[in-house]
């Protein structure tokens, strides 16, 4: 398809070259627009634009073309769609809207009446003749909206929406699922995954295809196999009845020509202790190639066997074609939290660089059986450091270094795939949020270069034995401490502290958050009645009442995770030496690096002379035929940048109203090219959050 893009060039007036793939004609007599009709730019998810009006020579002159303020707080991770001169986006509370893509003028807004509290990273678009539909998640519902009016399609499932808690083989009212990444469209199907809890109970991570016209279920693929299905023997008997997750939360890519959908999955619940799921646990942590028409497995690759480290495949894969030995190879690239890029022939699943299986330590935790081997690619080299050593600790100040040294010497730091210990911390490096994250990479089809932004943060974690048999504290330890920790301290900014929550939120607000979730926290519909009331009371006041036998018994584990904790120094900065975030360009033909730079900085440190450190970054890059790579992502400096894609040279930057923790989109209307990004922040606890879409273009 990308070869066709190069051939289908249309010479327009004002010497503007626009490519016609996915083009939609405007009214007679006007120019042709170039759209961004799919979350990743196209079904291949390359994050690539064939537009070149904005290029290396003129990028420094970019100006703001328009802004649209949703007037909501909470942050944004959305990549909008642009089709036929209309931009479709999402607000922080998951209202859906359409704008004139040349001015930012509001055309319509849809409010489902449900306050969205989960990330909502994008939308899907489908059309047939005059029937044009936006397919978008609002919490546990998949809506089909008329693209012209924003009204729900009456004939689609029930009143224009599908309840994704259904069709999972379990009580719908007890399931927690949210469509945080958009579904993908293949012919008349919309194929979806979902975000599931990381503790038990959790629904299974079934991949499902629905009829885009009627909303009827057409097929399901069980990522926790049922009896007689491939992979059933990699789980304990009947695990499909009680185990959960192994879900696709990161998005998918579709080979429209071959009819293959590529599905990366996450870990099974419970994330960090798997005595109830001893075995390799197919299809958790797996890249699965499915027949898009039927849901049948074509091939698969499991990146982590029996995951007990929360090493999900964190982003949708990328499909592209490259030359190898003089022949075109249809390839698929998949990034990981650990810092690896896996590369396969997308038709056969054959690795394009050798994969070696390395032996790792056994678990010392009772009941746990860690996998003896894990697969690692021989090329490319990891884009994130793999082992934290003493000489890599912070030297920002002597005091910070001494503190980091003392903490480090109390912990284990032995690299990847080291089973957790009891009480003693293990260093996870790169951390639970990557390496690569959900923003995903970009691929330049002209050079087969992949661009990956990566976090370089160390986290600390351990297991502890559950000693509470019942009561609200036991409920907290079993359901909440995995994120917020034994002492409710959390890991700000992503996971807030619950200490003193009674002074910040009312009992009703706490109850609503537990039931519905918020941010990266899923909902807990399994908690109800006296259990829920007692848990809220415990969070506000400490343990004051026992549950007794009231309410359904919770699925407990003998061991619990003691909580996510970033390895930060007492001043809140990373306790390791920079870089703390990088941007990487890798030639996928050779597996060699083209360039690597630090991405982002802390403004306060930069003002003191500590510049170009890199920072945590969320949201991916886009690459263009004009020689540019655009990326926001950096959580603290709020910058939006354009780099020369060939060498990483910074060509332009601007400061957004909030951090641009989202992947941009690129489009053209009436001969003018735009780049737009959702700026909402939300990752920096010291800065406000919002929801503003900002579009840039060359001066008129």
XYZ file of C-alpha atoms in Angstrom, residues 133-678:
546
model
C -20.018 5.714 11.430
C -17.758 6.578 14.356
C -17.080 3.544 16.563
C -15.835 4.589 19.974
C -15.572 3.306 23.516
C -17.182 5.039 26.475
C -16.201 3.013 29.544
C -17.633 -0.522 29.007
C -19.757 0.456 25.984
C -18.886 0.499 22.290
C -20.982 3.169 20.560
C -21.772 3.526 16.874
C -22.431 7.188 16.075
C -23.590 8.827 12.863
C -20.451 10.646 11.667
C -22.526 13.563 10.332
C -24.684 14.182 13.396
C -23.080 12.416 16.360
C -26.316 10.579 17.133
C -26.265 6.878 18.070
C -27.210 4.474 15.247
C -30.585 3.095 16.297
C -30.170 -0.307 14.642
C -26.757 -0.998 16.185
C -27.089 -3.523 19.038
C -29.132 -1.920 21.860
C -29.880 1.780 21.260
C -26.640 2.306 19.376
C -24.207 0.631 21.745
C -22.732 -2.731 22.764
C -22.174 -3.566 26.425
C -18.727 -5.184 26.335
C -19.326 -6.879 29.681
C -21.547 -9.312 27.800
C -20.523 -12.233 25.567
C -17.728 -13.272 27.960
C -19.375 -16.355 29.463
C -19.629 -14.784 32.919
C -22.134 -12.651 34.827
C -22.026 -9.308 32.934
C -22.836 -7.232 36.006
C -19.703 -8.509 37.756
C -17.251 -7.762 34.926
C -14.919 -4.775 34.674
C -13.838 -3.884 31.140
C -13.205 -0.604 29.323
C -12.300 0.094 25.704
C -9.286 2.347 26.278
C -7.778 1.708 22.811
C -10.071 1.806 19.778
C -11.200 -1.233 17.868
C -9.996 -1.895 14.331
C -12.188 -2.161 11.246
C -11.970 -4.995 8.727
C -14.637 -4.984 5.988
C -17.937 -4.958 7.924
C -16.413 -5.979 11.258
C -15.146 -3.968 14.207
C -12.673 -6.005 16.255
C -12.108 -5.062 19.903
C -10.139 -6.005 22.991
C -10.437 -4.147 26.277
C -8.785 -3.125 29.504
C -9.270 -5.577 32.386
C -8.336 -5.550 36.099
C -4.908 -6.882 37.074
C -6.231 -8.594 40.195
C -8.804 -11.369 40.506
C -11.636 -11.514 39.770
C -11.102 -10.311 36.216
C -12.947 -11.158 33.020
C -11.165 -13.173 30.320
C -9.420 -11.173 27.603
C -11.497 -12.471 24.681
C -10.866 -10.755 21.345
C -14.255 -10.146 19.724
C -15.524 -9.115 16.312
C -18.910 -7.429 15.921
C -20.949 -6.687 12.829
C -20.406 -2.985 12.218
C -23.984 -2.549 10.947
C -25.973 -4.533 13.524
C -23.645 -4.854 16.493
C -24.084 -8.639 16.571
C -21.190 -10.782 17.737
C -19.565 -12.540 14.773
C -16.611 -14.305 16.430
C -14.595 -14.560 19.640
C -11.032 -15.711 20.192
C -10.377 -17.044 23.687
C -7.005 -15.803 24.941
C -7.483 -18.169 27.887
C -8.206 -21.325 25.866
C -11.259 -23.496 26.467
C -11.096 -27.306 26.441
C -9.919 -28.740 23.074
C -8.611 -25.315 21.972
C -4.945 -24.763 21.114
C -2.998 -23.755 24.221
C -5.427 -25.274 26.750
C -2.645 -27.497 28.119
C -0.502 -24.440 29.004
C -2.900 -23.629 31.876
C -4.222 -25.683 34.800
C -7.417 -27.595 34.066
C -10.498 -25.344 33.803
C -8.456 -22.153 34.319
C -10.672 -20.502 31.688
C -13.517 -20.513 34.215
C -11.714 -18.467 36.895
C -8.568 -16.881 35.439
C -8.747 -13.455 33.878
C -7.118 -10.833 31.633
C -4.571 -11.963 28.978
C -6.313 -9.111 27.199
C -5.618 -6.783 24.303
C -5.610 -3.300 25.827
C -2.937 -1.761 23.594
C -4.686 -1.869 20.201
C -4.261 -3.901 17.009
C -3.164 -3.622 13.371
C -4.845 -5.083 10.271
C -3.410 -6.399 7.025
C -6.433 -5.527 4.898
C -5.097 -7.264 1.790
C -4.400 -10.606 3.477
C -7.223 -10.448 5.998
C -5.016 -10.810 9.085
C -5.488 -8.949 12.363
C -2.458 -8.748 14.660
C -3.312 -8.787 18.363
C -0.786 -8.166 21.178
C -1.933 -9.220 24.649
C -1.050 -8.456 28.236
C -0.428 -10.576 31.293
C -2.918 -12.784 33.075
C -4.379 -11.809 36.444
C -3.048 -11.830 39.113
C -0.054 -10.038 37.604
C 2.678 -10.893 40.103
C 1.865 -14.279 41.636
C 0.732 -17.135 39.430
C 0.343 -20.220 41.608
C -3.223 -20.596 40.299
C -2.054 -20.527 36.663
C 1.123 -22.622 36.652
C 2.225 -23.140 33.038
C 3.195 -20.930 30.104
C -0.305 -19.336 30.008
C -0.965 -18.989 26.287
C -2.174 -16.523 24.942
C -1.077 -14.039 27.595
C 1.861 -11.796 26.576
C 1.506 -12.990 23.004
C 1.441 -11.474 19.531
C -1.349 -13.371 17.776
C -2.071 -13.350 14.040
C -5.765 -14.130 13.509
C -7.903 -14.602 10.441
C -9.821 -11.315 10.554
C -12.886 -12.893 8.952
C -13.227 -15.862 11.326
C -11.006 -15.294 14.358
C -8.987 -18.461 13.715
C -5.353 -18.498 14.842
C -2.777 -18.355 12.039
C 0.399 -18.059 14.141
C 1.543 -16.686 17.466
C 4.640 -15.670 19.401
C 4.663 -15.561 23.202
C 7.065 -12.881 24.371
C 6.923 -13.741 28.095
C 6.079 -17.180 29.432
C 4.095 -17.312 32.688
C 4.413 -13.572 33.235
C 4.857 -12.553 36.880
C 6.328 -9.107 36.111
C 3.442 -7.334 34.295
C 5.433 -7.355 31.030
C 2.482 -6.727 28.683
C 2.990 -6.070 25.015
C 2.280 -2.355 25.517
C 1.472 -1.064 22.020
C -0.186 -2.037 18.788
C 2.208 -3.682 16.292
C 3.328 -2.025 13.057
C 2.939 -3.562 9.570
C 5.284 -2.545 6.764
C 7.194 -3.929 3.788
C 10.982 -3.915 3.424
C 13.609 -5.333 1.121
C 15.592 -8.362 2.279
C 17.916 -10.302 -0.032
C 16.440 -8.343 -2.937
C 12.872 -9.390 -2.177
C 9.935 -7.575 -0.590
C 9.122 -8.959 2.857
C 5.797 -8.181 4.525
C 6.864 -7.612 8.137
C 5.354 -6.908 11.551
C 7.278 -5.155 14.327
C 6.324 -5.337 18.010
C 7.865 -3.229 20.787
C 8.006 -4.196 24.474
C 8.248 -2.682 27.932
C 11.603 -4.427 28.409
C 13.180 -2.474 25.537
C 13.064 -5.073 22.743
C 11.842 -4.913 19.154
C 10.621 -8.238 17.764
C 10.426 -8.510 13.969
C 8.519 -11.217 12.071
C 7.388 -12.198 8.614
C 3.767 -11.254 9.054
C 2.444 -14.117 6.904
C 4.389 -17.023 8.425
C 5.452 -15.694 11.827
C 9.098 -16.509 11.083
C 11.469 -14.229 13.071
C 13.461 -11.916 10.800
C 16.255 -11.781 13.385
C 17.095 -14.868 15.461
C 15.399 -15.268 18.826
C 17.345 -17.014 21.579
C 15.854 -18.646 24.666
C 17.748 -17.801 27.857
C 17.520 -19.587 31.198
C 16.455 -17.689 34.315
C 16.227 -18.276 38.049
C 13.482 -20.323 39.654
C 11.062 -18.671 42.059
C 11.590 -19.140 45.790
C 7.943 -18.295 46.560
C 5.774 -21.197 47.707
C 3.453 -22.433 44.960
C 5.038 -20.319 42.237
C 6.690 -21.974 39.239
C 8.505 -19.418 37.095
C 9.233 -20.296 33.476
C 12.745 -21.680 33.103
C 13.386 -19.898 29.777
C 12.372 -16.625 28.122
C 12.894 -15.478 24.499
C 15.146 -12.537 23.615
C 15.811 -11.128 20.137
C 19.451 -11.068 19.000
C 18.771 -7.839 17.080
C 18.128 -4.956 17.404
C 19.965 -4.209 20.638
C 17.608 -3.055 23.430
C 16.637 0.624 23.318
C 16.594 0.770 27.140
C 19.322 -0.214 29.615
C 18.804 -3.711 30.996
C 20.720 -3.907 34.290
C 20.948 -1.241 36.985
C 24.358 -1.088 38.695
C 25.842 1.122 41.419
C 27.738 3.271 38.944
C 24.423 4.180 37.274
C 22.901 5.885 40.323
C 22.113 9.586 40.429
C 24.857 12.150 41.066
C 22.450 15.105 40.966
C 23.508 15.974 44.519
C 25.778 14.153 46.997
C 22.796 13.666 49.302
C 20.627 12.174 46.558
C 23.466 9.855 45.518
C 24.009 8.618 49.076
C 20.290 7.971 49.557
C 20.102 6.073 46.242
C 23.176 4.026 47.132
C 21.712 2.968 50.473
C 18.402 1.946 48.881
C 20.142 0.138 46.047
C 22.289 -1.941 48.394
C 19.174 -3.106 50.243
C 17.651 -4.405 46.982
C 18.205 -7.041 44.325
C 19.294 -5.834 40.870
C 19.889 -8.795 38.592
C 18.369 -7.773 35.269
C 15.323 -9.124 33.467
C 12.973 -11.937 34.537
C 14.139 -12.272 38.155
C 11.273 -13.694 40.272
C 10.238 -11.448 43.142
C 11.383 -12.115 46.693
C 9.490 -11.804 49.944
C 9.913 -8.389 51.566
C 13.283 -7.591 49.905
C 12.837 -5.260 46.947
C 13.750 -6.213 43.405
C 14.811 -3.480 40.955
C 12.715 -3.562 37.782
C 14.677 -1.844 35.029
C 13.333 -0.628 32.707
C 10.278 -0.139 34.876
C 6.669 -1.253 34.749
C 5.836 1.648 32.400
C 8.581 0.748 29.914
C 10.743 0.961 27.838
C 8.116 1.400 25.170
C 4.560 2.255 26.154
C 1.069 2.515 24.663
C 1.898 5.460 22.351
C 3.616 2.991 20.045
C 6.389 3.468 17.484
C 6.417 5.017 14.009
C 7.879 3.382 10.901
C 9.147 5.193 7.814
C 8.256 2.876 4.902
C 10.828 4.546 2.634
C 13.770 3.506 4.830
C 12.314 0.762 7.077
C 13.365 2.851 10.084
C 11.417 2.429 13.307
C 11.209 5.321 15.789
C 10.600 4.372 19.430
C 10.331 6.688 22.432
C 11.347 4.932 25.615
C 11.204 5.475 29.373
C 14.341 4.716 31.402
C 13.040 4.529 34.931
C 13.777 2.008 37.662
C 10.939 0.718 39.836
C 11.037 -1.312 43.065
C 8.765 -4.185 43.987
C 8.380 -7.172 46.307
C 5.850 -9.751 47.456
C 4.464 -10.185 50.973
C 2.390 -12.908 52.568
C -1.301 -12.226 53.045
C -2.063 -12.593 56.747
C -5.514 -11.003 56.773
C -8.188 -13.661 56.375
C -11.187 -11.338 56.378
C -12.277 -7.806 57.061
C -11.898 -4.575 55.102
C -8.110 -4.609 55.460
C -8.053 -8.012 53.754
C -10.231 -6.568 50.995
C -7.832 -3.671 50.591
C -4.779 -5.949 50.548
C -6.354 -8.298 48.016
C -7.822 -5.732 45.649
C -6.102 -2.371 46.136
C -2.602 -2.816 47.526
C -1.276 -4.148 44.219
C -1.252 -0.539 43.021
C -1.535 1.664 46.095
C 0.781 -0.403 48.299
C 0.503 -1.794 51.808
C 0.722 1.701 53.311
C -1.563 3.398 50.771
C 1.360 5.522 49.553
C 0.806 4.761 45.847
C 3.309 5.835 43.212
C 2.416 9.391 42.154
C 1.582 10.790 39.720
C 0.047 7.800 37.932
C -1.005 6.006 41.126
C -2.036 8.516 43.797
C -1.514 8.114 47.520
C -4.653 7.194 49.465
C -3.282 8.608 52.702
C -5.729 11.190 53.998
C -8.247 10.447 51.261
C -11.080 11.016 53.707
C -10.180 14.703 53.788
C -10.196 15.000 49.982
C -13.175 12.915 48.888
C -16.614 12.201 50.278
C -17.737 8.597 50.922
C -19.927 8.772 47.794
C -16.976 9.934 45.675
C -14.761 7.119 46.966
C -17.547 4.591 46.359
C -18.046 5.826 42.792
C -14.315 5.585 42.051
C -14.123 2.009 43.375
C -17.152 0.942 41.324
C -16.237 2.719 38.080
C -12.459 3.164 38.211
C -10.478 6.248 37.301
C -7.361 6.862 35.220
C -5.343 3.666 35.110
C -7.473 2.151 37.871
C -10.167 -0.285 36.649
C -13.572 -0.558 38.259
C -14.363 -3.207 40.886
C -17.977 -4.278 40.310
C -17.302 -7.421 42.369
C -17.337 -5.264 45.513
C -20.823 -4.365 46.722
C -23.032 -3.911 49.743
C -21.394 -4.227 53.153
C -18.031 -5.166 51.631
C -17.881 -1.905 49.713
C -19.151 0.177 52.634
C -16.567 -1.343 54.973
C -13.762 -0.799 52.455
C -14.700 2.880 52.069
C -14.758 3.241 55.849
C -11.327 1.585 56.073
C -9.876 3.941 53.457
C -11.222 6.967 55.301
C -10.681 5.961 58.920
C -8.704 2.735 59.212
C -10.196 -0.635 60.110
C -13.188 -0.224 62.406
C -15.573 -3.013 61.406
C -15.345 -6.627 60.350
C -17.015 -8.033 57.257
C -17.836 -11.403 58.713
C -19.505 -13.527 56.062
C -21.386 -10.673 54.419
C -21.032 -10.567 50.618
C -19.495 -12.986 48.138
C -16.124 -14.501 48.986
C -13.258 -12.768 47.185
C -10.669 -14.705 45.226
C -7.638 -14.304 47.449
C -3.979 -15.088 46.931
C -1.477 -16.367 49.475
C 0.929 -13.595 48.455
C 0.329 -10.020 47.443
C 2.295 -7.384 45.572
C 3.507 -4.662 47.947
C 2.804 -1.872 45.455
C 4.245 0.005 42.501
C 7.093 2.298 43.553
C 9.271 4.366 41.271
C 12.907 4.578 42.344
C 12.827 8.324 43.007
C 15.142 10.316 45.237
C 13.777 12.340 48.201
C 13.275 15.368 45.917
C 11.112 13.382 43.507
C 13.640 13.034 40.675
C 14.806 9.681 39.258
C 17.383 8.079 41.558
C 19.399 6.859 38.571
C 21.714 8.770 36.243
C 20.256 10.103 32.973
C 19.001 9.427 30.405
C 15.523 9.203 31.903
C 13.812 9.043 28.518
C 15.068 8.559 24.961
C 14.013 8.686 21.318
C 15.501 5.955 19.129
C 15.795 5.406 15.365
C 16.580 1.824 14.303
C 17.114 0.479 10.777
C 14.989 -2.670 10.685
C 16.799 -4.023 7.637
C 20.076 -4.278 9.554
C 18.944 -4.071 13.179
C 21.433 -1.235 13.738
C 20.762 2.142 15.349
C 20.593 5.188 13.079
C 20.563 7.617 16.009
C 19.556 7.919 19.660
C 18.848 11.104 21.641
C 17.518 12.074 25.053
C 13.877 13.216 25.018
C 12.568 15.861 27.412
C 13.810 17.609 30.527
C 12.692 18.938 33.901
C 12.328 22.742 33.634
C 13.601 23.364 37.187
C 16.676 21.215 36.637
C 17.278 22.756 33.214
C 17.220 26.236 34.791
C 20.025 25.075 37.105
C 22.069 23.822 34.163
C 21.028 20.130 34.217
C 19.567 20.012 30.714
C 18.694 17.322 28.202
C 18.226 14.620 30.820
C 15.263 12.975 29.141
C 12.052 12.338 31.098
C 9.206 9.872 31.290
C 7.186 10.172 28.100
C 3.743 8.898 27.074
C 2.283 9.139 23.577
C 4.067 8.138 20.397
C 5.739 9.777 17.385
C 4.583 10.302 13.795
C 6.912 10.434 10.802
C 6.379 12.158 7.452
C 7.540 12.118 3.852
C 8.674 15.688 4.483
C 11.600 14.352 6.499
C 10.114 15.094 9.925
C 9.328 13.269 13.125
C 6.761 14.947 15.392
C 6.363 13.991 19.049
C 4.938 15.478 22.261
C 4.942 12.835 25.023
C 7.264 14.521 27.565
C 5.399 14.855 30.843
C 7.164 17.787 32.544
C 8.336 20.327 29.943
C 5.030 20.316 27.970
C 6.963 20.550 24.681
C 5.868 19.522 21.190
C 8.857 18.936 18.929
C 9.798 18.291 15.310
C 13.041 16.427 14.576
C 14.887 15.673 11.362
C 14.029 12.001 10.937
C 17.410 11.231 9.348
C 19.641 12.367 12.218
C 17.534 13.425 15.234
C 18.338 17.130 14.919
C 15.762 19.334 16.666
C 14.179 21.619 14.060
C 11.252 23.173 15.952
C 9.593 23.108 19.337
C 6.755 24.847 21.115
C 5.231 24.745 24.586
C 1.711 23.321 24.826
C -0.914 24.469 27.364
C -0.611 21.013 28.986
C 1.723 18.103 28.326
C 0.955 16.371 25.025
C 0.694 12.798 26.350
C -0.876 11.589 23.113
C 0.206 10.645 19.603
C -0.267 13.452 17.023
C -2.200 13.196 13.746
C -1.305 14.747 10.386
C -3.726 15.748 7.630
C -4.385 18.257 4.871
C -7.507 20.132 3.821
C -7.795 22.418 0.795
C -4.069 22.313 0.114
C -2.940 23.152 3.666
C -1.205 20.595 5.862
C -1.795 20.420 9.621
C -0.377 18.527 12.581
C -2.646 18.260 15.622
C -2.047 16.970 19.133
C -4.241 16.518 22.204
